[in-house]
Tab-separated table of N, CA and C in Angstrom:
chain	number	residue	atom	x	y	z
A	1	UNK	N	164.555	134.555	258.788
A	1	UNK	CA	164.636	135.813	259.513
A	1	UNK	C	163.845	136.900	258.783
A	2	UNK	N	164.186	136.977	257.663
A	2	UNK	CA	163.334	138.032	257.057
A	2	UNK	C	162.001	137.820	256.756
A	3	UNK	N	161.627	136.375	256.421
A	3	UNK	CA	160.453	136.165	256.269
A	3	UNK	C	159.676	136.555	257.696
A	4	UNK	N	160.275	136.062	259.111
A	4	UNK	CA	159.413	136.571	260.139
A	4	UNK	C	159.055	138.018	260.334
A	5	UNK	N	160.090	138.976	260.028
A	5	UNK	CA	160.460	140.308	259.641
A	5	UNK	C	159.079	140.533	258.742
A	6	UNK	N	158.683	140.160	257.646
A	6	UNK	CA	157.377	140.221	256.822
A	6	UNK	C	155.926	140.072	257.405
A	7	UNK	N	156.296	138.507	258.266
A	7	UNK	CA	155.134	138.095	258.982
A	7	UNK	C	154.705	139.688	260.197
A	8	UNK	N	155.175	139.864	260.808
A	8	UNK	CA	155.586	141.001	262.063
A	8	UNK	C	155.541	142.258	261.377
A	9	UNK	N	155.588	142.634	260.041
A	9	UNK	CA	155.271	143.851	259.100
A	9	UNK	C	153.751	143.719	258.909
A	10	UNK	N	153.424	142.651	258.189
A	10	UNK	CA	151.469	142.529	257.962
A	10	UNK	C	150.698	142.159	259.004
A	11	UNK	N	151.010	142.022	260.142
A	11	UNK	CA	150.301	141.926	261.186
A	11	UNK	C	149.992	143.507	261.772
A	12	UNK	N	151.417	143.884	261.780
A	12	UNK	CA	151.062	145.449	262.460
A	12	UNK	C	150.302	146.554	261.136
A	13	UNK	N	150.416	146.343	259.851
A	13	UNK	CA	149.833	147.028	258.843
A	13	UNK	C	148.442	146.109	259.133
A	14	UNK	N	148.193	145.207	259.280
A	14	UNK	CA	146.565	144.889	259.547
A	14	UNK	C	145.844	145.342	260.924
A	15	UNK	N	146.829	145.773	261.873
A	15	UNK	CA	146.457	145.837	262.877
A	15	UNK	C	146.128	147.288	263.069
A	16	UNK	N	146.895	148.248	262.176
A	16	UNK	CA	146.732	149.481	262.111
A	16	UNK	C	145.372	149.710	260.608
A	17	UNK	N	144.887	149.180	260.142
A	17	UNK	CA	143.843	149.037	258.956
A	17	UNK	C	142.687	148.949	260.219
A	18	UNK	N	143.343	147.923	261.130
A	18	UNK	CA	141.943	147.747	261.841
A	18	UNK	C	141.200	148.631	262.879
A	19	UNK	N	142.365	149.518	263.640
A	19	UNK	CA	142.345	150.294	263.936
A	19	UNK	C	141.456	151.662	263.666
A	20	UNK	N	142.219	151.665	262.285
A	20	UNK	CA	141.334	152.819	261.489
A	20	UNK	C	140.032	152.522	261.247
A	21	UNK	N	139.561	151.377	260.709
A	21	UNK	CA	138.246	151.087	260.804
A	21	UNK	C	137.566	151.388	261.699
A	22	UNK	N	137.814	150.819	262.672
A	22	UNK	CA	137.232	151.335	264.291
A	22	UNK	C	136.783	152.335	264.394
A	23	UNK	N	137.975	153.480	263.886
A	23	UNK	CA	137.688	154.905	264.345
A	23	UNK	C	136.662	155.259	263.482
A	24	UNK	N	136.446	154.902	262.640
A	24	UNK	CA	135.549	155.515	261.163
A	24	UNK	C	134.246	154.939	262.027
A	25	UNK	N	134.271	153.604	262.809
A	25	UNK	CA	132.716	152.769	262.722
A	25	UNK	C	132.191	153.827	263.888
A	26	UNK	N	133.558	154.443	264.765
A	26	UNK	CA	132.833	154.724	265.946
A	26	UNK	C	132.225	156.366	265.521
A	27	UNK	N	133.154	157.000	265.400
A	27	UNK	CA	132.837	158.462	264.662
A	27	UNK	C	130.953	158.221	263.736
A	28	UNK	N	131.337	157.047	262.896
A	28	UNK	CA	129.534	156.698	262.197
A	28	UNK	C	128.582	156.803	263.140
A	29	UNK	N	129.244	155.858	264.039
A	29	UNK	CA	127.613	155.644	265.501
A	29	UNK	C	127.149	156.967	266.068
A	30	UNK	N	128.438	157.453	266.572
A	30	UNK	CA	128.224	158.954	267.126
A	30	UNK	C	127.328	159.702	266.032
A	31	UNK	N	127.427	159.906	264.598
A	31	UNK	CA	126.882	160.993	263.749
A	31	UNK	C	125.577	160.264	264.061
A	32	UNK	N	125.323	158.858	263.660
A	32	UNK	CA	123.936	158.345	263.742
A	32	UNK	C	122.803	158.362	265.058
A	33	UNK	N	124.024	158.701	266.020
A	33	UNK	CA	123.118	158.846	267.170
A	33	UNK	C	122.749	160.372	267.422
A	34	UNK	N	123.440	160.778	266.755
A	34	UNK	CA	123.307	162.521	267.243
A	34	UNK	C	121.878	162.988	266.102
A	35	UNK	N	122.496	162.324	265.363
A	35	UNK	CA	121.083	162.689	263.987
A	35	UNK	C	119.719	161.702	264.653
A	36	UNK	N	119.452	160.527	265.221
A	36	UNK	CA	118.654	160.195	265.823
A	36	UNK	C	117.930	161.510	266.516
A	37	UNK	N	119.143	161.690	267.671
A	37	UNK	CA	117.842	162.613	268.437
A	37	UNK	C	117.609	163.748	268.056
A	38	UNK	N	118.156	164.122	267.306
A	38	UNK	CA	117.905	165.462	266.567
A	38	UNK	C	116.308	165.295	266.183
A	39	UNK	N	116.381	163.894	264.843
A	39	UNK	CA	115.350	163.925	264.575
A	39	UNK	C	113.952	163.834	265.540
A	40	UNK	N	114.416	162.844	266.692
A	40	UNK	CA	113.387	162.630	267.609
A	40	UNK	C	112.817	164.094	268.408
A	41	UNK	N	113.669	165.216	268.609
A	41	UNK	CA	113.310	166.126	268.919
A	41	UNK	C	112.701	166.554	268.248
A	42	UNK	N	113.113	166.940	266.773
A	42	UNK	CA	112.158	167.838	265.633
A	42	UNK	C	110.301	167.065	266.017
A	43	UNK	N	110.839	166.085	265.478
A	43	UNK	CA	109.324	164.531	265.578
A	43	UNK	C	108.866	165.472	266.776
A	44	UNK	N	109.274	165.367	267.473
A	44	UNK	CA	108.068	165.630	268.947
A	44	UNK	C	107.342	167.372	268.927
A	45	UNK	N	108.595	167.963	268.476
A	45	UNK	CA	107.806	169.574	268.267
A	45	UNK	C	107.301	169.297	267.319
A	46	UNK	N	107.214	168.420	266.213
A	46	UNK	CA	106.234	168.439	265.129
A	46	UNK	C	104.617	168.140	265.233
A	47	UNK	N	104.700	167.097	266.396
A	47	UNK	CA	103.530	166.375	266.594
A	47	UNK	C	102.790	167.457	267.883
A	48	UNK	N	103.978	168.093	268.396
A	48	UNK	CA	103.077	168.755	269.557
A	48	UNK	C	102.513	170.055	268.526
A	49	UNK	N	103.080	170.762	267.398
A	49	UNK	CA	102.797	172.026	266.171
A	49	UNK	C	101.339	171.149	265.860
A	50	UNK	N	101.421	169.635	265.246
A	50	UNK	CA	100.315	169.664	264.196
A	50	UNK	C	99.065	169.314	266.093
A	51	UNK	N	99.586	168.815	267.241
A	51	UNK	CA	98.000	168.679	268.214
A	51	UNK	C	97.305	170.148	268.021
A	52	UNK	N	98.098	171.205	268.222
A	52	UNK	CA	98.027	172.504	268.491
A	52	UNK	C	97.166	173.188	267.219
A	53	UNK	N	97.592	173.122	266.166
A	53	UNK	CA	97.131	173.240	265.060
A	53	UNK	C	96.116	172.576	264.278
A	54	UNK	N	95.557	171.443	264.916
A	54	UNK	CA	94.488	170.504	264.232
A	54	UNK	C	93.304	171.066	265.422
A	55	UNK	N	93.701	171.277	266.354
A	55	UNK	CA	92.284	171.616	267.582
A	55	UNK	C	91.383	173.001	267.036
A	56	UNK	N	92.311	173.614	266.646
A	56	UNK	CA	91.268	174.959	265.953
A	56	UNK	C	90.840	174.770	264.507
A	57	UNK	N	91.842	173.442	264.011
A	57	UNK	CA	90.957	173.209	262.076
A	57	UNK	C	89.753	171.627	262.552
A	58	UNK	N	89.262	171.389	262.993
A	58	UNK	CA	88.452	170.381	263.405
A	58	UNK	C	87.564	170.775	262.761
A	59	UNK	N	86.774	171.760	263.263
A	59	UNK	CA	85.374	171.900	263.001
A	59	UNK	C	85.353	172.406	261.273
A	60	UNK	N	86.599	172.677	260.589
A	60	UNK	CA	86.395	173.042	258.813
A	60	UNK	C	86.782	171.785	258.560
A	61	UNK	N	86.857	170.805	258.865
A	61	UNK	CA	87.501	169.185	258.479
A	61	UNK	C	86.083	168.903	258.131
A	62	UNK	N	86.363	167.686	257.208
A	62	UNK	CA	84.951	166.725	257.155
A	62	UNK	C	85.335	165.699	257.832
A	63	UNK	N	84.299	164.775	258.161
A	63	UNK	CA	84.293	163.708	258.968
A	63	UNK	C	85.609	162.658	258.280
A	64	UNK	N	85.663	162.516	256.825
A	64	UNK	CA	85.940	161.631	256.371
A	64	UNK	C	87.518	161.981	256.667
A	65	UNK	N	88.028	163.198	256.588
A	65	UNK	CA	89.543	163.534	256.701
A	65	UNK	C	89.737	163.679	257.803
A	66	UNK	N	88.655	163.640	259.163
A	66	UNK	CA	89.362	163.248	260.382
A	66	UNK	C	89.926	161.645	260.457
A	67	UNK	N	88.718	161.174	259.775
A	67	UNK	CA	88.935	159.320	260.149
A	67	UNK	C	90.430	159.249	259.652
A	68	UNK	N	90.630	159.710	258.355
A	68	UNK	CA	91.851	159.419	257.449
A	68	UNK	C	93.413	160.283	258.827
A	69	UNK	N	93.344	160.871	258.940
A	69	UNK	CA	93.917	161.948	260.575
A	69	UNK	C	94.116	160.804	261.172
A	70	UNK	N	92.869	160.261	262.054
A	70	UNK	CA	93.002	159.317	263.045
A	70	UNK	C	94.296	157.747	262.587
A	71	UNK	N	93.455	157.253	261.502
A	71	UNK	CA	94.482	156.479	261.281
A	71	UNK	C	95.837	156.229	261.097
A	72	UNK	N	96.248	158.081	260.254
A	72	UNK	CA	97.659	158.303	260.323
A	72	UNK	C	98.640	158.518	261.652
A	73	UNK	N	97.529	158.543	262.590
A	73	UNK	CA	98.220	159.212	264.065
A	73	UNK	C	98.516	157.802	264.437
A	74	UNK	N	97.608	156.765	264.530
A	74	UNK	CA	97.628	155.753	264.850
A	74	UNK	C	98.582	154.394	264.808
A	75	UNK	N	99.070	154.878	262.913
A	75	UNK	CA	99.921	153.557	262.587
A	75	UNK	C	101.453	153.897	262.906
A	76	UNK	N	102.272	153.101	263.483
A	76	UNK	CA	103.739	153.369	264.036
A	76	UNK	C	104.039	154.349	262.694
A	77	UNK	N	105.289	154.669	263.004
A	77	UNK	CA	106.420	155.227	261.400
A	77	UNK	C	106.793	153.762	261.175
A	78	UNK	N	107.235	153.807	259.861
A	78	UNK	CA	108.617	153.005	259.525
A	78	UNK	C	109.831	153.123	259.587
A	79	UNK	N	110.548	152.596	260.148
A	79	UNK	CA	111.446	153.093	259.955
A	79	UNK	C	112.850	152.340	259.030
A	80	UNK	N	113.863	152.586	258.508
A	80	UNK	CA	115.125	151.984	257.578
A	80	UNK	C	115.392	151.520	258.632
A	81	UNK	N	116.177	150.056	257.548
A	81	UNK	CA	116.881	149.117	258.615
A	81	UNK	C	118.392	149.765	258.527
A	82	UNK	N	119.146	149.796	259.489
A	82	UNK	CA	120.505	150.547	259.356
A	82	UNK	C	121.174	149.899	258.501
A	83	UNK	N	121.601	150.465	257.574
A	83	UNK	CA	122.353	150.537	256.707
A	83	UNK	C	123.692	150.219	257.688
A	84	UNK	N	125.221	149.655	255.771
A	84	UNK	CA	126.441	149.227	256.431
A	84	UNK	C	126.919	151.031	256.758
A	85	UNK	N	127.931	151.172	257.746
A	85	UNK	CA	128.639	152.394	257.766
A	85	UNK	C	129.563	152.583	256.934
A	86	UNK	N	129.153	153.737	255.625
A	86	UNK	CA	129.866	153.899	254.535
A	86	UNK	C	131.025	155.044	255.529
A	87	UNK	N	132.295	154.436	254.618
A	87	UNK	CA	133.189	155.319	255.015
A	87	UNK	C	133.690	156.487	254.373
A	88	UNK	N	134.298	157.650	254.733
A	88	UNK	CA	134.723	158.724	253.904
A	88	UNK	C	135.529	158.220	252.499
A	89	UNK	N	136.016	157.122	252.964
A	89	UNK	CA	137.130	156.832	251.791
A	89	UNK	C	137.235	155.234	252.248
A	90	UNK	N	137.430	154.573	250.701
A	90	UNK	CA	137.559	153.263	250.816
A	90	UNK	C	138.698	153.065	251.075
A	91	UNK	N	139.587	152.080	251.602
A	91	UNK	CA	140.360	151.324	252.266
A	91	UNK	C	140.266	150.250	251.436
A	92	UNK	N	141.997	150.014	250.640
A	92	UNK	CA	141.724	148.784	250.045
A	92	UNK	C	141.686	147.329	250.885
A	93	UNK	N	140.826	146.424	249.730
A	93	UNK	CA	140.642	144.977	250.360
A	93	UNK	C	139.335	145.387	251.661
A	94	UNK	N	139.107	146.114	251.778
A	94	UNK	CA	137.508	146.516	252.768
A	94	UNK	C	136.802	145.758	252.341
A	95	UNK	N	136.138	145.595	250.707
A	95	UNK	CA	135.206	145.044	250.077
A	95	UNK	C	135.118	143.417	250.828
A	96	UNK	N	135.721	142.755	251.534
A	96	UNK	CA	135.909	141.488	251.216
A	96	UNK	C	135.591	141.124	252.592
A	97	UNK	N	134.857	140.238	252.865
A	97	UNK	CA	134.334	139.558	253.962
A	97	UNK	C	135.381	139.737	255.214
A	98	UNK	N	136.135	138.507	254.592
A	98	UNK	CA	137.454	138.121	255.296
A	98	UNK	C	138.445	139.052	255.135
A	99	UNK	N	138.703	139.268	256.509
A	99	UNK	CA	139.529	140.622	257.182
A	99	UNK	C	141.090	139.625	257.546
A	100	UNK	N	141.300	138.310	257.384
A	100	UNK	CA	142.431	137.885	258.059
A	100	UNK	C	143.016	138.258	257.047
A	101	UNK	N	144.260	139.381	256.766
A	101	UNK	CA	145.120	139.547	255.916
A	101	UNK	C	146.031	138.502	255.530
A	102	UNK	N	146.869	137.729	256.063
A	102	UNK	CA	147.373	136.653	256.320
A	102	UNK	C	146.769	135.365	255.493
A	103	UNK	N	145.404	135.296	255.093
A	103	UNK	CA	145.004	134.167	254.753
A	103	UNK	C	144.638	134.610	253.314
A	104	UNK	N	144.600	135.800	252.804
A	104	UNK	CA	144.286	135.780	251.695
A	104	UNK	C	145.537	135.598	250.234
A	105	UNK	N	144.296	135.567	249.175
A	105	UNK	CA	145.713	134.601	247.981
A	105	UNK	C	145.984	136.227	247.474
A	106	UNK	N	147.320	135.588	246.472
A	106	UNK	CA	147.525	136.941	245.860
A	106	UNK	C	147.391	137.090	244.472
A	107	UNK	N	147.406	137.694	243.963
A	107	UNK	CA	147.715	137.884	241.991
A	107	UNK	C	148.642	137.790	241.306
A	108	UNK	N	149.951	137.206	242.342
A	108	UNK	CA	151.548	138.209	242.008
A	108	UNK	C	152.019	136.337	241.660
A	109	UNK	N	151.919	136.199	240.305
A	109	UNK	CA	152.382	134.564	240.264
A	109	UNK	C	154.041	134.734	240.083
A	110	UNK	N	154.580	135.919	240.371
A	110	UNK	CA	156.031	135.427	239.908
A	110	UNK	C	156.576	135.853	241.844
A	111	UNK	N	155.776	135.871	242.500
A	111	UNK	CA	156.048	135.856	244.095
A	111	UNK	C	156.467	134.436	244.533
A	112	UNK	N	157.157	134.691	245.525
A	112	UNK	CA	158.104	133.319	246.153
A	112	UNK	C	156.604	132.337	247.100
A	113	UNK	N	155.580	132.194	246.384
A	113	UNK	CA	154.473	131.977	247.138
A	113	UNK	C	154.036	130.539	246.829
A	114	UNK	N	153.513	129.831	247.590
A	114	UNK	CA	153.160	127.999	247.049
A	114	UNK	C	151.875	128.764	246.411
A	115	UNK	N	151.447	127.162	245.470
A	115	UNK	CA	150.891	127.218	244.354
A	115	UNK	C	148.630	127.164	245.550
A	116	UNK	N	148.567	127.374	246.608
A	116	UNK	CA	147.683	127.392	247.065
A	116	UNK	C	147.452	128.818	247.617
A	117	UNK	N	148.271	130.026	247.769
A	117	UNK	CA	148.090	131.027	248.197
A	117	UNK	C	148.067	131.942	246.929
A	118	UNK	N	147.931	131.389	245.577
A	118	UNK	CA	147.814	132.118	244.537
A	118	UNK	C	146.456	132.170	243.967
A	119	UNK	N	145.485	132.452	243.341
A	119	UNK	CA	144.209	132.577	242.764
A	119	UNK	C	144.667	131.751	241.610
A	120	UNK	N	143.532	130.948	241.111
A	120	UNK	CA	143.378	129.958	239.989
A	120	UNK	C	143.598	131.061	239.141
A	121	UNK	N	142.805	132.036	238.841
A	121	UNK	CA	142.789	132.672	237.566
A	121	UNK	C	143.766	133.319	237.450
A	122	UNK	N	144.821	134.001	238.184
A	122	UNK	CA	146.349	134.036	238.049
A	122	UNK	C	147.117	132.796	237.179
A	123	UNK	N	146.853	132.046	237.777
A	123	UNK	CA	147.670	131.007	237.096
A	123	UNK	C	147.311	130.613	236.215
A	124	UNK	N	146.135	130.045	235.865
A	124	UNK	CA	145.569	130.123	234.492
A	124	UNK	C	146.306	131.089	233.694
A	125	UNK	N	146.329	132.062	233.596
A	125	UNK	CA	146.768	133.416	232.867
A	125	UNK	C	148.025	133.281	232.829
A	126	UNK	N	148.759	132.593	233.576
A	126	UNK	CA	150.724	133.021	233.723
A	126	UNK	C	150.158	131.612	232.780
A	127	UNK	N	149.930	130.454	232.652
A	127	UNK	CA	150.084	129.278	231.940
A	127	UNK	C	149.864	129.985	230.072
A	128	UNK	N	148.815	130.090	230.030
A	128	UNK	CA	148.150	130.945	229.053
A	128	UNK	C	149.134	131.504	228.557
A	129	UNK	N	149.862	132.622	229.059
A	129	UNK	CA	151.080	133.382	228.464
A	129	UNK	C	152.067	132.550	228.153
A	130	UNK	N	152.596	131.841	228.608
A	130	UNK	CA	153.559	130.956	228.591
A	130	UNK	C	153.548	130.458	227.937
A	131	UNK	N	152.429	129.809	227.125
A	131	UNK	CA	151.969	129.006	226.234
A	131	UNK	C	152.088	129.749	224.722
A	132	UNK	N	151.756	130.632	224.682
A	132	UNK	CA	151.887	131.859	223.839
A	132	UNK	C	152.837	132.587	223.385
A	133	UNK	N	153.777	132.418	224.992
A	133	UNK	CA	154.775	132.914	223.864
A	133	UNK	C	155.781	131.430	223.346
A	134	UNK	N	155.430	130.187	223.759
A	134	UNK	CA	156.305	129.086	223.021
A	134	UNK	C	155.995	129.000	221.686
A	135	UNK	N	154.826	129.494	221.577
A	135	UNK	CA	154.007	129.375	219.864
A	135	UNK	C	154.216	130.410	219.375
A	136	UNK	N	154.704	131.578	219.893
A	136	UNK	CA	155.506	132.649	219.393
A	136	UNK	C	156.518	132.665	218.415
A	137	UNK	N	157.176	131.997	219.461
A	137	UNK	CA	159.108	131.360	219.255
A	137	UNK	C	159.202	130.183	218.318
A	138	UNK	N	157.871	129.362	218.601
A	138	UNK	CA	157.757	127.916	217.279
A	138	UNK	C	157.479	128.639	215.933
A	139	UNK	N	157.053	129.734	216.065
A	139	UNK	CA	156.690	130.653	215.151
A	139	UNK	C	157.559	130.928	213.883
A	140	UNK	N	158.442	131.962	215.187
A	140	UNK	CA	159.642	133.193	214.523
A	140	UNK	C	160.911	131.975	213.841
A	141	UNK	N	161.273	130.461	214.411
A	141	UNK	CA	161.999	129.774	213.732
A	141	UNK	C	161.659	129.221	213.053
A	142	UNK	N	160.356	129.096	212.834
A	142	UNK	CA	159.889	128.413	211.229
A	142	UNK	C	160.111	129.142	210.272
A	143	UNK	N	159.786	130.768	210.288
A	143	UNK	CA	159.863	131.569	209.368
A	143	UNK	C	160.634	131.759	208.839
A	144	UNK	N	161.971	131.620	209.836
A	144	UNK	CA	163.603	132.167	209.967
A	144	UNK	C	163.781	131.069	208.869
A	145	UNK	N	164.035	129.918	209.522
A	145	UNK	CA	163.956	128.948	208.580
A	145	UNK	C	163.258	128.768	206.778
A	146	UNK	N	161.988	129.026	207.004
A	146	UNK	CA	161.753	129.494	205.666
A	146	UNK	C	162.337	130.281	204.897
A	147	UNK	N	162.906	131.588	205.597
A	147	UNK	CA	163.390	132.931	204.579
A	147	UNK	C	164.498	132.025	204.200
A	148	UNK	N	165.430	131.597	204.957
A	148	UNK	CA	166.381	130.952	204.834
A	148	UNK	C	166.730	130.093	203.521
A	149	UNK	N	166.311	129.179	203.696
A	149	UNK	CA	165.910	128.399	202.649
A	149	UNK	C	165.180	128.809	201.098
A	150	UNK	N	164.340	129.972	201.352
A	150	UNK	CA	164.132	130.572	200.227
A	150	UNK	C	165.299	131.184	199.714
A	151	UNK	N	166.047	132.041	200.548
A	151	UNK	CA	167.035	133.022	199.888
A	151	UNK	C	168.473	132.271	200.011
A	152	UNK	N	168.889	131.186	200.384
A	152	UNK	CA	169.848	130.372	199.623
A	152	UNK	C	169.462	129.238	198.960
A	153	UNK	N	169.597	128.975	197.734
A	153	UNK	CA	168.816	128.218	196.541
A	153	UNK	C	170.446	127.342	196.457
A	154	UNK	N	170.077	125.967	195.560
A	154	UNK	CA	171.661	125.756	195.490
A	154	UNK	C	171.829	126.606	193.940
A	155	UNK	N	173.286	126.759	193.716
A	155	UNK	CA	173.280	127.314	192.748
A	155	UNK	C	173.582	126.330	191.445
A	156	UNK	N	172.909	127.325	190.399
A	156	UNK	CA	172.592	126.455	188.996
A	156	UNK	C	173.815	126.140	188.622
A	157	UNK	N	173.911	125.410	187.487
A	157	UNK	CA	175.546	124.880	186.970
A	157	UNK	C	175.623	125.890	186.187
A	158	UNK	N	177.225	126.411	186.003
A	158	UNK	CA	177.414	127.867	185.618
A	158	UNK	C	176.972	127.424	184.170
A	159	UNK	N	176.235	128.814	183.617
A	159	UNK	CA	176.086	129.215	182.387
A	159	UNK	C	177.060	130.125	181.974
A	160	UNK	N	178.129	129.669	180.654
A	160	UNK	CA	178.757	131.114	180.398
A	160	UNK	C	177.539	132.109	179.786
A	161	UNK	N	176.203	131.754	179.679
A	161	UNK	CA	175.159	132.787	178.908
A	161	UNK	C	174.358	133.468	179.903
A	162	UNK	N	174.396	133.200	180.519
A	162	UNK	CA	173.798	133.413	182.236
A	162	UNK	C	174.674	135.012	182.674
A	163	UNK	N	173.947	135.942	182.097
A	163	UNK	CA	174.498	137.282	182.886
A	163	UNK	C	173.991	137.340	184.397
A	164	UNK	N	174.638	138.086	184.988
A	164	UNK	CA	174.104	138.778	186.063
A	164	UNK	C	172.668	139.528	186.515
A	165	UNK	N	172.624	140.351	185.352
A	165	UNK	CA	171.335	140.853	185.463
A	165	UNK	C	170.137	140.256	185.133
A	166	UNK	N	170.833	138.765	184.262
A	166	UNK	CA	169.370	137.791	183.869
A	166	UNK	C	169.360	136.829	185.296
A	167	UNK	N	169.984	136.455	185.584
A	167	UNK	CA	171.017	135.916	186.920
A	167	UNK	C	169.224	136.294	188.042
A	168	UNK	N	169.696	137.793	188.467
A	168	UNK	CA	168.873	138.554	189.067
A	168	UNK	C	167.498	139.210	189.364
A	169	UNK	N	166.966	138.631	187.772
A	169	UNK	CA	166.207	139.536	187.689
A	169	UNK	C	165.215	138.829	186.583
A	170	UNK	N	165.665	137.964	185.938
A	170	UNK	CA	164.647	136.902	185.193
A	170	UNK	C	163.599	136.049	185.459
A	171	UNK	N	162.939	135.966	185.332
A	171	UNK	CA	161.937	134.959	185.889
A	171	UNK	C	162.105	133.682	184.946
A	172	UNK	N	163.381	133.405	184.038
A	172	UNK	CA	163.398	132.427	183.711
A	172	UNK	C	164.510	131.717	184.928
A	173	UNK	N	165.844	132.634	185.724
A	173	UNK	CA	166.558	132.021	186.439
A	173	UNK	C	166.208	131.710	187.985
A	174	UNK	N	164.894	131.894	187.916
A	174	UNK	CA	163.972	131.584	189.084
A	174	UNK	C	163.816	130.678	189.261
């Protein structure tokens, strides 16, 4: 029940992502078309300014900077291939081809998720740790163990000559 409850949550959060996209792609077309004819208008009063303006500089031209004129009138523009429609603001998971929300893996290895909807390099990494901290812990009880064993010694057979402070502090009762 709840899991369908989840399924029926990321469908409508993808469905509303997609949504928004939309609005962003369509709002783009509109700016790109409006800036089109803008430009195409300017373009045309430009070209009708320079006919207007080249008919009275002709005769101070030399031959050679008409030819160079002619050819520039001649060859198309270039123009950019359209670019993707950048958006005001990224939208996470945009970057990624695949838009099926549903099909993608996750990062979250301690999620109730089978071992195919997780990314290798997640798991790699949860193994890795895991591993790390057992050699941690093989670690901290060796040591434990060592202090251990260092700091209970059996004790020597009593000396009545054996003070305390030689006891303690000698490097012969070492």
């Amino acid at each position: 029940m709840i899991e369908d409850q989840q399924k029926v949550l990321k469908r409508q959060i993808h469905q509303r992502r997609i949504n928004i996209h939309l609005l962003f792609m369509e709002e783009d077309q509109e700016k790109q078309q409006s800036e089109e004819q803008e430009k195409a208008v300017e373009h045309s009063s430009a070209k009708e300014a320079d006919k207007t303006s080249r008919t009275g500089q002709r005769s101070s031209r030399s031959a050679l900077s008409s030819r160079n004129d002619r050819r520039s009138a001649k060859s198309p523009q270039k123009t950019d291939p359209p670019k993707e429609n950048k958006h005001p603001f990224a939208l996470y998971g945009w970057g990624e081809r695949k838009t099926d929300t549903g099909s993608q893996k996750t990062h979250n290895v301690c999620a109730s998720a089978s071992v195919n909807e997780i990314h290798e390099s997640a798991l790699r990494a949860k193994n890795r740790r895991q591993v790390e901290k057992r050699k941690l812990s093989q670690r901290r009880v060796r040591s434990a163990e060592a202090d251990k064993a260092w700091r209970i010694k059996p004790s020597p057979p009593d000396n009545p000559w054996m003070t305390e402070y030689m006891r303690c502090y000698s490097a012969r009762a070492r």
